[in-house]
JSON list of C-alpha atoms in Angstrom, two decimals:
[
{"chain": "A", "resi": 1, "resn": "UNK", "atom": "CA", "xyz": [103.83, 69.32, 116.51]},
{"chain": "A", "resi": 2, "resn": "UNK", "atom": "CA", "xyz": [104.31, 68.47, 112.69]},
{"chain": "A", "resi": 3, "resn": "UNK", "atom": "CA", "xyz": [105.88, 71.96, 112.49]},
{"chain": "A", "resi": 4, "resn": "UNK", "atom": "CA", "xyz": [107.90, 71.52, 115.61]},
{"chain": "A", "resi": 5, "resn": "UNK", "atom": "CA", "xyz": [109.55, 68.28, 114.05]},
{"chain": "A", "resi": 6, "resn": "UNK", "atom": "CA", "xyz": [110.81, 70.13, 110.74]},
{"chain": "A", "resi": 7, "resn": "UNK", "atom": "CA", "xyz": [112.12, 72.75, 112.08]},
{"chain": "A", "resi": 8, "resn": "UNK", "atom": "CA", "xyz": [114.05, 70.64, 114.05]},
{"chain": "A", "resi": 9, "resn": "UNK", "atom": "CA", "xyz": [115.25, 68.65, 111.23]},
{"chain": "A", "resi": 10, "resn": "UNK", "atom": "CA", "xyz": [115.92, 71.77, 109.56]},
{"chain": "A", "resi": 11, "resn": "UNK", "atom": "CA", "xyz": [118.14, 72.91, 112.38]},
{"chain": "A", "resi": 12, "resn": "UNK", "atom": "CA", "xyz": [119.95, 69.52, 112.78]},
{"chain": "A", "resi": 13, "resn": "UNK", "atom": "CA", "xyz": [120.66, 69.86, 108.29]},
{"chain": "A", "resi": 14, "resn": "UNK", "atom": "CA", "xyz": [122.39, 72.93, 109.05]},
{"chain": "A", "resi": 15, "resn": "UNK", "atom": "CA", "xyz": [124.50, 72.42, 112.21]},
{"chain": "A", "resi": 16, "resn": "UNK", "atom": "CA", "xyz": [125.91, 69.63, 109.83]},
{"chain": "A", "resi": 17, "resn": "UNK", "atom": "CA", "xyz": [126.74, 71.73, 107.46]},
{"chain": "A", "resi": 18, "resn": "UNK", "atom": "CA", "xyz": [128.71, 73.60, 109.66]},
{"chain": "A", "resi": 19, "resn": "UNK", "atom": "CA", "xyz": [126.14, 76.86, 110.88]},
{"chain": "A", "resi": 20, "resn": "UNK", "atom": "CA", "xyz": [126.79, 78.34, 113.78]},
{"chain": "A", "resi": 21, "resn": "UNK", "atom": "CA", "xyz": [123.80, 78.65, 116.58]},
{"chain": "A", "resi": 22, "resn": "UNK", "atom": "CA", "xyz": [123.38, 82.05, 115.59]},
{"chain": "A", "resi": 23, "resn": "UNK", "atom": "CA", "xyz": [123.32, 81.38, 112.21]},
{"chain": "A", "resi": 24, "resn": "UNK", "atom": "CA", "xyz": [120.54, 78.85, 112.28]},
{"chain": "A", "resi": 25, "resn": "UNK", "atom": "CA", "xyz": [118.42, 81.13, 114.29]},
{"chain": "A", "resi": 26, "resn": "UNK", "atom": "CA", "xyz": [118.46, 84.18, 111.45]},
{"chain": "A", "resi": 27, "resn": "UNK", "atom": "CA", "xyz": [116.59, 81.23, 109.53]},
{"chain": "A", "resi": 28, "resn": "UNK", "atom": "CA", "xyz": [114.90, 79.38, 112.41]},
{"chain": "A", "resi": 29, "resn": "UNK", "atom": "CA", "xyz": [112.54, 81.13, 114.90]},
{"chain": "A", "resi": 30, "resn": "UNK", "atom": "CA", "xyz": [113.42, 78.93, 117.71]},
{"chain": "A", "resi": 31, "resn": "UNK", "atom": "CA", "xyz": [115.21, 80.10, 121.68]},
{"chain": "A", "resi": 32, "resn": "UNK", "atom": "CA", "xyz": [118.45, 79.48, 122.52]},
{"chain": "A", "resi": 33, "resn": "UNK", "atom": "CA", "xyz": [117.39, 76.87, 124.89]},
{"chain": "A", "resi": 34, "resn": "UNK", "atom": "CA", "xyz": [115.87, 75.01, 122.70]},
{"chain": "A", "resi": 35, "resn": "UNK", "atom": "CA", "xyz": [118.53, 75.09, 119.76]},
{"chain": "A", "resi": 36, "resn": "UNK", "atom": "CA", "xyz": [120.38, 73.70, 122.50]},
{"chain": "A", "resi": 37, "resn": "UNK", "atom": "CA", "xyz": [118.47, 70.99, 123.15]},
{"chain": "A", "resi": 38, "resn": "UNK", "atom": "CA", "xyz": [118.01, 69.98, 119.64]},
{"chain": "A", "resi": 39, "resn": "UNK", "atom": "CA", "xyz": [121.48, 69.90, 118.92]},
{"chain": "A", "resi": 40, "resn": "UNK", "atom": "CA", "xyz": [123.15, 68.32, 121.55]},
{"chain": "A", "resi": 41, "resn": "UNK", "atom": "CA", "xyz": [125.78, 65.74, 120.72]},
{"chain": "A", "resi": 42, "resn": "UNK", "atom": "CA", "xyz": [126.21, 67.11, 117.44]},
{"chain": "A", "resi": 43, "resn": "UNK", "atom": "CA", "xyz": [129.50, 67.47, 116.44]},
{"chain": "A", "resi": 44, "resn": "UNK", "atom": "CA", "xyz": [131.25, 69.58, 113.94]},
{"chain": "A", "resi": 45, "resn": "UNK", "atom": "CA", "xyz": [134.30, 68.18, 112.18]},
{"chain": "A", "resi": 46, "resn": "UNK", "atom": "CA", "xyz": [137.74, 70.18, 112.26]},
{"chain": "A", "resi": 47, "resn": "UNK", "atom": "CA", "xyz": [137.35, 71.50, 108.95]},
{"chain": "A", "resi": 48, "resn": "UNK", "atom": "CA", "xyz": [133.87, 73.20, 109.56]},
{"chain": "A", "resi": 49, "resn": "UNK", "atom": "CA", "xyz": [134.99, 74.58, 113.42]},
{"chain": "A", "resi": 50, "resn": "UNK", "atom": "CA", "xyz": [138.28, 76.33, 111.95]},
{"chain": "A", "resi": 51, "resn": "UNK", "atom": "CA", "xyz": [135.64, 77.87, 109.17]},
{"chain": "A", "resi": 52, "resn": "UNK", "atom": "CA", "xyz": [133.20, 78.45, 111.58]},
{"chain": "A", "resi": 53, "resn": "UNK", "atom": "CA", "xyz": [135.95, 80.33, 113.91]},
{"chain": "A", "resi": 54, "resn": "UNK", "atom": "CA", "xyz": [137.08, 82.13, 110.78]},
{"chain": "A", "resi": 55, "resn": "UNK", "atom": "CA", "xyz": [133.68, 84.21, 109.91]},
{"chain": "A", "resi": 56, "resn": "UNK", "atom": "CA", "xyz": [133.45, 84.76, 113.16]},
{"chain": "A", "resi": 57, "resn": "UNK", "atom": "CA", "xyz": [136.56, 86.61, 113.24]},
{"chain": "A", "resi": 58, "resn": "UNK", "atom": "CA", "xyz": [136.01, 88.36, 110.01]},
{"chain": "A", "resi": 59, "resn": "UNK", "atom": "CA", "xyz": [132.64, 89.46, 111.48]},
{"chain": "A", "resi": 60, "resn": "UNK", "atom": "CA", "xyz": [134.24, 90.74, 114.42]},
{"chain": "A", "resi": 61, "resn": "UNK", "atom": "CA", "xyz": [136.71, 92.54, 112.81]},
{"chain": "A", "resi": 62, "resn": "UNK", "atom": "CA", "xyz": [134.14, 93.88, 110.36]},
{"chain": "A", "resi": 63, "resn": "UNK", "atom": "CA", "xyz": [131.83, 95.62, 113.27]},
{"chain": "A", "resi": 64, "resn": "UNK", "atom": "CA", "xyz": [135.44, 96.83, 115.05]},
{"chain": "A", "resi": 65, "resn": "UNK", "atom": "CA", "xyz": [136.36, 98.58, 111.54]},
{"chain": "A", "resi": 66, "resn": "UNK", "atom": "CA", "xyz": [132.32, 100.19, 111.11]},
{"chain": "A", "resi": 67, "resn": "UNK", "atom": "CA", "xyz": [132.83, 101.24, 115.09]},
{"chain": "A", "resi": 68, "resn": "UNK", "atom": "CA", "xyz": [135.95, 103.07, 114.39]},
{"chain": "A", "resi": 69, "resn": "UNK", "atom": "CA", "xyz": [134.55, 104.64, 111.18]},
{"chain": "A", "resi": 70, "resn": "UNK", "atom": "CA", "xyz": [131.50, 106.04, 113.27]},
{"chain": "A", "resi": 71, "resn": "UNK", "atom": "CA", "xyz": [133.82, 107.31, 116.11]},
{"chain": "A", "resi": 72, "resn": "UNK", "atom": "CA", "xyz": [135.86, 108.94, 113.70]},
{"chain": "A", "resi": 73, "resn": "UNK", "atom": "CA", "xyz": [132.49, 110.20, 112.16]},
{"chain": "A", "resi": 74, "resn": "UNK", "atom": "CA", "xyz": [131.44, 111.71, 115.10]},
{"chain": "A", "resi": 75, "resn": "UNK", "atom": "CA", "xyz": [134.74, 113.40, 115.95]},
{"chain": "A", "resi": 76, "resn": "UNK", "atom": "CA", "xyz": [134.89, 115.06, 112.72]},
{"chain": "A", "resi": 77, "resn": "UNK", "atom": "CA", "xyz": [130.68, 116.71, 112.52]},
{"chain": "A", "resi": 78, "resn": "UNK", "atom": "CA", "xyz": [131.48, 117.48, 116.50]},
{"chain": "A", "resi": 79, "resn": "UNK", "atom": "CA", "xyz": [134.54, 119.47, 115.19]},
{"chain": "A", "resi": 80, "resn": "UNK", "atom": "CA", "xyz": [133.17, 121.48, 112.32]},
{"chain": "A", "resi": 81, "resn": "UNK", "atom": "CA", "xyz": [130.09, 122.08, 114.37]},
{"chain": "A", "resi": 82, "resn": "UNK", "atom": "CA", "xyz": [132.44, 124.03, 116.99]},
{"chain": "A", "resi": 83, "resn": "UNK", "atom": "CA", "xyz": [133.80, 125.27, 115.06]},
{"chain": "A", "resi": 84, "resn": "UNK", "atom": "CA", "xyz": [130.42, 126.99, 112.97]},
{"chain": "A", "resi": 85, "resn": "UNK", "atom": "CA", "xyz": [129.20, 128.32, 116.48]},
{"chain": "A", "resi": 86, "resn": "UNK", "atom": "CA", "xyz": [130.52, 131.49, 115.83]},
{"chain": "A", "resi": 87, "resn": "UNK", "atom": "CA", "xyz": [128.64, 132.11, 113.48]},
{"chain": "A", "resi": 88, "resn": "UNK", "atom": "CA", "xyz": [125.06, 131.33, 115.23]},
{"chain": "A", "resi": 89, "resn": "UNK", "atom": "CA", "xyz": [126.21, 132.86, 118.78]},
{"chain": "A", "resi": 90, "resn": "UNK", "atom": "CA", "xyz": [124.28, 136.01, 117.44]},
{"chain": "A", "resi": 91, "resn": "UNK", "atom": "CA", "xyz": [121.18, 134.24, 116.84]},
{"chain": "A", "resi": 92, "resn": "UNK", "atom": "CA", "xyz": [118.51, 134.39, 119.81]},
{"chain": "A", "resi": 93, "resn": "UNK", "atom": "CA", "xyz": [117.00, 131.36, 117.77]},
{"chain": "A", "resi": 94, "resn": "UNK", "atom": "CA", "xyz": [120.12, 129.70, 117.44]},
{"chain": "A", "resi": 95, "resn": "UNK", "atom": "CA", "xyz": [120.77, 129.99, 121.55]},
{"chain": "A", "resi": 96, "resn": "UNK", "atom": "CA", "xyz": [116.93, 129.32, 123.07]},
{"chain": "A", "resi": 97, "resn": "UNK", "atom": "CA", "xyz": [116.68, 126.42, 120.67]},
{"chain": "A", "resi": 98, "resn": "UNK", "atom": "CA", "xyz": [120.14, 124.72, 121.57]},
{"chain": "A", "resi": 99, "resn": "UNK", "atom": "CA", "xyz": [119.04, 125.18, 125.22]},
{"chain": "A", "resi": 100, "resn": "UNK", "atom": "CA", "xyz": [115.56, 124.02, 124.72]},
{"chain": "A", "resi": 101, "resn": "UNK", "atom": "CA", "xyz": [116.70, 120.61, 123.01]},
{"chain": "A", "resi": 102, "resn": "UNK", "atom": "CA", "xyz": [119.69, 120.50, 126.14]},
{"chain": "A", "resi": 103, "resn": "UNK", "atom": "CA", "xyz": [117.32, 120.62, 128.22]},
{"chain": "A", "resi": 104, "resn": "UNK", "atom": "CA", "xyz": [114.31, 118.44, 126.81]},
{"chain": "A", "resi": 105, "resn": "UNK", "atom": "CA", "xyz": [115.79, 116.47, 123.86]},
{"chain": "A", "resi": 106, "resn": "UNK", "atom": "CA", "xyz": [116.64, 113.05, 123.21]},
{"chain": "A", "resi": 107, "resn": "UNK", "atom": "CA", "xyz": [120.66, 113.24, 124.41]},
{"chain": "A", "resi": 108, "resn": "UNK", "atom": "CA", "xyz": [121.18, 109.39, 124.17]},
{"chain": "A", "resi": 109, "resn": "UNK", "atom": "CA", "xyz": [124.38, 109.00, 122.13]},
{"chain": "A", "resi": 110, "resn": "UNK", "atom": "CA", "xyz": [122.90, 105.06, 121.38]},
{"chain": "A", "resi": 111, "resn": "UNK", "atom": "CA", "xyz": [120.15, 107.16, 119.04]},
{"chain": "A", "resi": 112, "resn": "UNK", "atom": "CA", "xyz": [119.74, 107.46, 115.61]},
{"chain": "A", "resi": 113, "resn": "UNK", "atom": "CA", "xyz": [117.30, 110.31, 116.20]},
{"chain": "A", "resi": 114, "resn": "UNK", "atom": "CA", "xyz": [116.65, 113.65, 117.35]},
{"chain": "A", "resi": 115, "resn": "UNK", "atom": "CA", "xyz": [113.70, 113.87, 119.52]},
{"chain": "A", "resi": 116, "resn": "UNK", "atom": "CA", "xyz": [112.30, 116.41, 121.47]},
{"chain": "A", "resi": 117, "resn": "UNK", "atom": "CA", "xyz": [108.89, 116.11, 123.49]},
{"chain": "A", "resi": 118, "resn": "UNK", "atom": "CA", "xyz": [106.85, 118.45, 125.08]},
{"chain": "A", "resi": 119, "resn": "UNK", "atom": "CA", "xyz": [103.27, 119.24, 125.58]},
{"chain": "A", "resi": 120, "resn": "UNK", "atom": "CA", "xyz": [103.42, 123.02, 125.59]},
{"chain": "A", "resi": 121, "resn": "UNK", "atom": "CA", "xyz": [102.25, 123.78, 122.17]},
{"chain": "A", "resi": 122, "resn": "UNK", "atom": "CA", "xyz": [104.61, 126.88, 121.48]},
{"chain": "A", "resi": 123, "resn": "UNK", "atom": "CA", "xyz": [107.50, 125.06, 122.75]},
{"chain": "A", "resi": 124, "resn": "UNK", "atom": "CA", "xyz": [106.71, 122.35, 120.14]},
{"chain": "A", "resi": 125, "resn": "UNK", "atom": "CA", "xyz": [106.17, 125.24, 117.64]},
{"chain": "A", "resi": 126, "resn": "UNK", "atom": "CA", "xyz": [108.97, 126.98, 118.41]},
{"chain": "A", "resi": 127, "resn": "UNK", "atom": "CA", "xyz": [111.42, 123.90, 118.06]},
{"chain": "A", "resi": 128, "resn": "UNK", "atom": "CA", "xyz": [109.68, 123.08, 114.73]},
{"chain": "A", "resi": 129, "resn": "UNK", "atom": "CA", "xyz": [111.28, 126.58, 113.84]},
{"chain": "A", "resi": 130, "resn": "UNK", "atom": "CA", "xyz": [114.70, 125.93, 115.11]},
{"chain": "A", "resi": 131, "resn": "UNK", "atom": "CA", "xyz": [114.83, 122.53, 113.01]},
{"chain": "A", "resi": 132, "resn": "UNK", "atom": "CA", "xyz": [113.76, 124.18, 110.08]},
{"chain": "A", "resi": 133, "resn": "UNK", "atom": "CA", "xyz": [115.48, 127.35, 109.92]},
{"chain": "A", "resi": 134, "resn": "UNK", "atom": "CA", "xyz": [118.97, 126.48, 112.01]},
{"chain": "A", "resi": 135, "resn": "UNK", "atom": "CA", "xyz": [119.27, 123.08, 111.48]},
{"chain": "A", "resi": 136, "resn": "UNK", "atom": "CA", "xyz": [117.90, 122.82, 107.92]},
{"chain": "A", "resi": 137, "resn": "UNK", "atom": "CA", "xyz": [115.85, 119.77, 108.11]},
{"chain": "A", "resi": 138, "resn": "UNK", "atom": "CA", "xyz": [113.07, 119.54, 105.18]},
{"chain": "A", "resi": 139, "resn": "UNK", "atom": "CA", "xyz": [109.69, 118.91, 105.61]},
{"chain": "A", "resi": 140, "resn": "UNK", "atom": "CA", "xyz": [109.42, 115.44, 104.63]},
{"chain": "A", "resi": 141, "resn": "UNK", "atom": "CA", "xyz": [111.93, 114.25, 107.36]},
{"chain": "A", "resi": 142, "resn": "UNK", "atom": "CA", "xyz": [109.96, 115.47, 110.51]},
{"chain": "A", "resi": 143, "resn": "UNK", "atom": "CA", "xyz": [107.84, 112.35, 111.95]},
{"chain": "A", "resi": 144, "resn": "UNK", "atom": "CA", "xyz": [105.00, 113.09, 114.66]},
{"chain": "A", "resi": 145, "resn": "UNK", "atom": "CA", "xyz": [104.24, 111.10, 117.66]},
{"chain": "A", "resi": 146, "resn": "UNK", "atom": "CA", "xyz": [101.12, 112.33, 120.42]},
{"chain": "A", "resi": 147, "resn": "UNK", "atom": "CA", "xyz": [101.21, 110.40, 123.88]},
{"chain": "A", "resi": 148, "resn": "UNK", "atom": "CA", "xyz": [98.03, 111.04, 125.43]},
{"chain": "A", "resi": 149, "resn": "UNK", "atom": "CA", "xyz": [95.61, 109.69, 128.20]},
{"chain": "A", "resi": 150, "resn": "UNK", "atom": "CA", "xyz": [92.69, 107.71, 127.41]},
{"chain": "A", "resi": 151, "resn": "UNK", "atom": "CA", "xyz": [91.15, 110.52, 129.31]},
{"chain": "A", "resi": 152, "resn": "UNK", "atom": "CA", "xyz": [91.95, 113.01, 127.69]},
{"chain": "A", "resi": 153, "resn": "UNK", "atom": "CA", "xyz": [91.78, 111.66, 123.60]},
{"chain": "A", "resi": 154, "resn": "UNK", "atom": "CA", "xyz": [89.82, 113.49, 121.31]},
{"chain": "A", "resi": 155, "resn": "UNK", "atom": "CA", "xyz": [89.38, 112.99, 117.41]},
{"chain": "A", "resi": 156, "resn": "UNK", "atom": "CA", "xyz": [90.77, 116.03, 116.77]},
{"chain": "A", "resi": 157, "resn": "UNK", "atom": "CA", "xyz": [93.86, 115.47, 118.51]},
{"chain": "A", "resi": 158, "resn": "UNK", "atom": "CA", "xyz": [96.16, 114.46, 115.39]},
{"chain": "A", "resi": 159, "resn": "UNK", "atom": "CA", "xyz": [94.80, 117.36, 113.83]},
{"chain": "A", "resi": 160, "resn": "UNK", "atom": "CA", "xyz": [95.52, 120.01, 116.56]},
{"chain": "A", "resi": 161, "resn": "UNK", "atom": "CA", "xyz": [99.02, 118.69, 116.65]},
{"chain": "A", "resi": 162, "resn": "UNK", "atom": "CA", "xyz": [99.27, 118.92, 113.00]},
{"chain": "A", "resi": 163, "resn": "UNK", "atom": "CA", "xyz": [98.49, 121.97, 112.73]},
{"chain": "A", "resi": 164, "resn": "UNK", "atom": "CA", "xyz": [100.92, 123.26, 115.32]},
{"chain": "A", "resi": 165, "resn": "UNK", "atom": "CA", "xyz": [103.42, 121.60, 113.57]},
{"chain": "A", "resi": 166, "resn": "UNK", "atom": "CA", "xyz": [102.54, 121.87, 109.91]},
{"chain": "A", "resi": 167, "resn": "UNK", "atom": "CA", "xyz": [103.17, 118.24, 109.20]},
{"chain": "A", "resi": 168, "resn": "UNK", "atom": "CA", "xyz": [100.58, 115.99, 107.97]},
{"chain": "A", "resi": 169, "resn": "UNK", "atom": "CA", "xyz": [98.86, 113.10, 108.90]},
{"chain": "A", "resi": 170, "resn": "UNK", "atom": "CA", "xyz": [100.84, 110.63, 106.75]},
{"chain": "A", "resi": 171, "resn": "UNK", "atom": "CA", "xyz": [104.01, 111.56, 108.62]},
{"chain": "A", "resi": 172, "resn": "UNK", "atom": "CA", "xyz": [102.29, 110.80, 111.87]},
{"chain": "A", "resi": 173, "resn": "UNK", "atom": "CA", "xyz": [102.97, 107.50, 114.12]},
{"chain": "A", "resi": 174, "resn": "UNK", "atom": "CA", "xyz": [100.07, 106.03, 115.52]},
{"chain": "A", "resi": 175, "resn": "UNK", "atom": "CA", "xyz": [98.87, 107.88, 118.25]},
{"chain": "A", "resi": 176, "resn": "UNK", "atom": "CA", "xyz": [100.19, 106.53, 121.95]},
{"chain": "A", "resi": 177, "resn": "UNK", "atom": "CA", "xyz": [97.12, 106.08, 124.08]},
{"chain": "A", "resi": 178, "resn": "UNK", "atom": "CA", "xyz": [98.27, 105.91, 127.58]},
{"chain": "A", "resi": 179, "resn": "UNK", "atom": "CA", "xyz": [95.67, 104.51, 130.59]},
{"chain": "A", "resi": 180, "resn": "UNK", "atom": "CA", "xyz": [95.45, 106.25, 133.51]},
{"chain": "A", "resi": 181, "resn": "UNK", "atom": "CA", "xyz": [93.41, 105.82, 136.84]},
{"chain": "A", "resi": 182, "resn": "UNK", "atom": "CA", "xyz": [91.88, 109.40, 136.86]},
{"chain": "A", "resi": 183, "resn": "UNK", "atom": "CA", "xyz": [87.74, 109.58, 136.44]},
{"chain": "A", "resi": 184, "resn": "UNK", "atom": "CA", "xyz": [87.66, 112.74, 135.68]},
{"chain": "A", "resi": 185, "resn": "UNK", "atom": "CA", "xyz": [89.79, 115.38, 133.46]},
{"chain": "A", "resi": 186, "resn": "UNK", "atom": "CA", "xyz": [91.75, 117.63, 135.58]},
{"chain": "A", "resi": 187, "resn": "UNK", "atom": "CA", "xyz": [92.51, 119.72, 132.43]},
{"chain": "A", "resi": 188, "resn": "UNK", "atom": "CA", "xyz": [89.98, 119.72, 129.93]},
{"chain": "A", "resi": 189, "resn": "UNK", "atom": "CA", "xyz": [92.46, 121.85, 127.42]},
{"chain": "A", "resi": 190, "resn": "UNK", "atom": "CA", "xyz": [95.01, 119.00, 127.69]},
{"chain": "A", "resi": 191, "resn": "UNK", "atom": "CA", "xyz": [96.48, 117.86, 124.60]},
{"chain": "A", "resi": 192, "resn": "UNK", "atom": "CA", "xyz": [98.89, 115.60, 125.50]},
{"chain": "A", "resi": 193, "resn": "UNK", "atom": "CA", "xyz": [102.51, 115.29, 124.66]},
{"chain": "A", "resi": 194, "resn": "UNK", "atom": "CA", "xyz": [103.78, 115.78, 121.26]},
{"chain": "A", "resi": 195, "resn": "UNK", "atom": "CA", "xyz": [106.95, 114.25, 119.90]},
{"chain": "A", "resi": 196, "resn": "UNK", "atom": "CA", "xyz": [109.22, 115.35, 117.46]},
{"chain": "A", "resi": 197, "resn": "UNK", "atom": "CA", "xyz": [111.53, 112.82, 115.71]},
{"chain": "A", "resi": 198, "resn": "UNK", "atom": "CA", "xyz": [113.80, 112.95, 112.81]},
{"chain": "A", "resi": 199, "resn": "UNK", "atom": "CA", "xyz": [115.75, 110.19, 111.80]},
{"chain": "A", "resi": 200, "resn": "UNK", "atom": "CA", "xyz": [119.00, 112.25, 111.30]},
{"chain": "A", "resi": 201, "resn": "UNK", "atom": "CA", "xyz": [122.03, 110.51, 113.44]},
{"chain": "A", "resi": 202, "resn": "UNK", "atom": "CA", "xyz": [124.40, 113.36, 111.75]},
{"chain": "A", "resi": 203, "resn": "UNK", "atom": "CA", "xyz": [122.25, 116.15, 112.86]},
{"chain": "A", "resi": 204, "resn": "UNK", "atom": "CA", "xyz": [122.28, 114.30, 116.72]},
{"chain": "A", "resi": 205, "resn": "UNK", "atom": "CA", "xyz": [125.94, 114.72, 116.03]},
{"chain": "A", "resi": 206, "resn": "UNK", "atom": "CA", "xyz": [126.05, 118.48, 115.14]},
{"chain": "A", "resi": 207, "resn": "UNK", "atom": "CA", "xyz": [123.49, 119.58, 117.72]},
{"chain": "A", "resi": 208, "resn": "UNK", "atom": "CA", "xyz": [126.31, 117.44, 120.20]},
{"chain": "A", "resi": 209, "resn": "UNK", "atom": "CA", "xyz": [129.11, 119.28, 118.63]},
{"chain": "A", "resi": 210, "resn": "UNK", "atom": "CA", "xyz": [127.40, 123.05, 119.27]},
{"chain": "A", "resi": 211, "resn": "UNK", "atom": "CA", "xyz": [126.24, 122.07, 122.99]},
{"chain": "A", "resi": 212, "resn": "UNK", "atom": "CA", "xyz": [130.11, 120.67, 123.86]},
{"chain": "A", "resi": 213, "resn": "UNK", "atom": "CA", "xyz": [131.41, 124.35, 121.70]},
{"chain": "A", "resi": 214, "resn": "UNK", "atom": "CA", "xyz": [129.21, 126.23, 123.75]},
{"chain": "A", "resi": 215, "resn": "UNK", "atom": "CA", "xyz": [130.10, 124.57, 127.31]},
{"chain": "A", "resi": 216, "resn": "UNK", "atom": "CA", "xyz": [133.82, 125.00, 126.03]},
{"chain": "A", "resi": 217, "resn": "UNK", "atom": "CA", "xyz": [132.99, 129.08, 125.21]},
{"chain": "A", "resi": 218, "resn": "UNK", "atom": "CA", "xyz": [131.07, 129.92, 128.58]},
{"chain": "A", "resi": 219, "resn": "UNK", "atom": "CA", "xyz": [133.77, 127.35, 130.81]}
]
């Protein structure tokens, strides 16, 4: 309750000073709601709401300038990865990987990753090839997540994975144990799903750039 109080005083201190809601809750852990609440009838003077308006605006125009930089990012990797197609369309490595990740990769432009997932294990080894040999990522960029059942986890199962992807355990997320209503395993060789990530938002870009310069080559 004690608590409650001073961080309401707290939050009342710095709507006087002029903070916007927003503001006060980077420094307060408190809802909306109940900001609200707390702060009803206060009143900012002239002065503070034309400053208040003002860092608003240069925020805004501050995340419309980084959004143009990023599209204008994008356009330009897209382009220059077109444009280097010609010089993979010869590669059988180049072509089953680029459909593999089509088909079963992370293809969310919101990402920051590549991801691909799959529980075949030469599927997952074979992309682990294409990332290292076409798309030139280094070993200590790949990071390994397994979603299993609880039916199916072993204490091997970190190891089997890492050793079909040569990455070790300290570059492995903590395992994903999923329940499930089964009694008995229907597989006994299943090792659940393995999941590739690498925190590469350029590479999600050229891998983009080489699937759009291949639809534009077969089209």
């Amino acid at each position: 309750m004690i608590y409650e109080i001073q961080k309401k005083l707290k939050a009342i201190y710095l709507r006087k000073l002029g903070k916007s809601y927003s503001e006060i809750r980077k420094r307060i852990k408190v809802s909306k709601s109940t900001l609200s609440l707390w702060l009803k009838g206060i009143e900012l003077t002239p002065e503070q709401r034309a400053e208040l308006k003002g860092r608003q605006k240069s925020r805004y125009n501050g995340a419309k300038a980084n959004q143009r930089k990023r599209i204008e990012r994008t356009k330009q990797i897209i382009k220059a990865a077109k444009k280097e197609l010609k010089y993979f369309l010869k590669s059988p490595l180049f072509l089953a990987g680029l459909m593999l990740y089509w088909a079963e990769g992370d293809k969310s432009d919101e990402t920051e990753h590549v991801k691909f997932s799959n529980s075949d294990p030469a599927m997952i080894k074979f992309m682990m090839r294409w990332f290292r040999k076409i798309c030139k990522v280094p070993k200590e960029k790949f990071k390994i997540c397994i979603h299993i059942h609880k039916l199916h986890c072993r204490k091997d199962i970190e190891y089997y994975w890492s050793k079909i992807t040569k990455i070790p355990f300290s570059q492995f997320y903590k395992t994903q144990i999923k329940p499930t209503s089964l009694r008995h395993r229907r597989n006994k060789l299943y090792n659940g799903t393995c999941a590739i990530s690498i925190h590469n938002k350029d590479l999600f870009r050229r891998i983009k750039g080489w699937k759009l310069g291949f639809l534009e080559k077969v089209n």
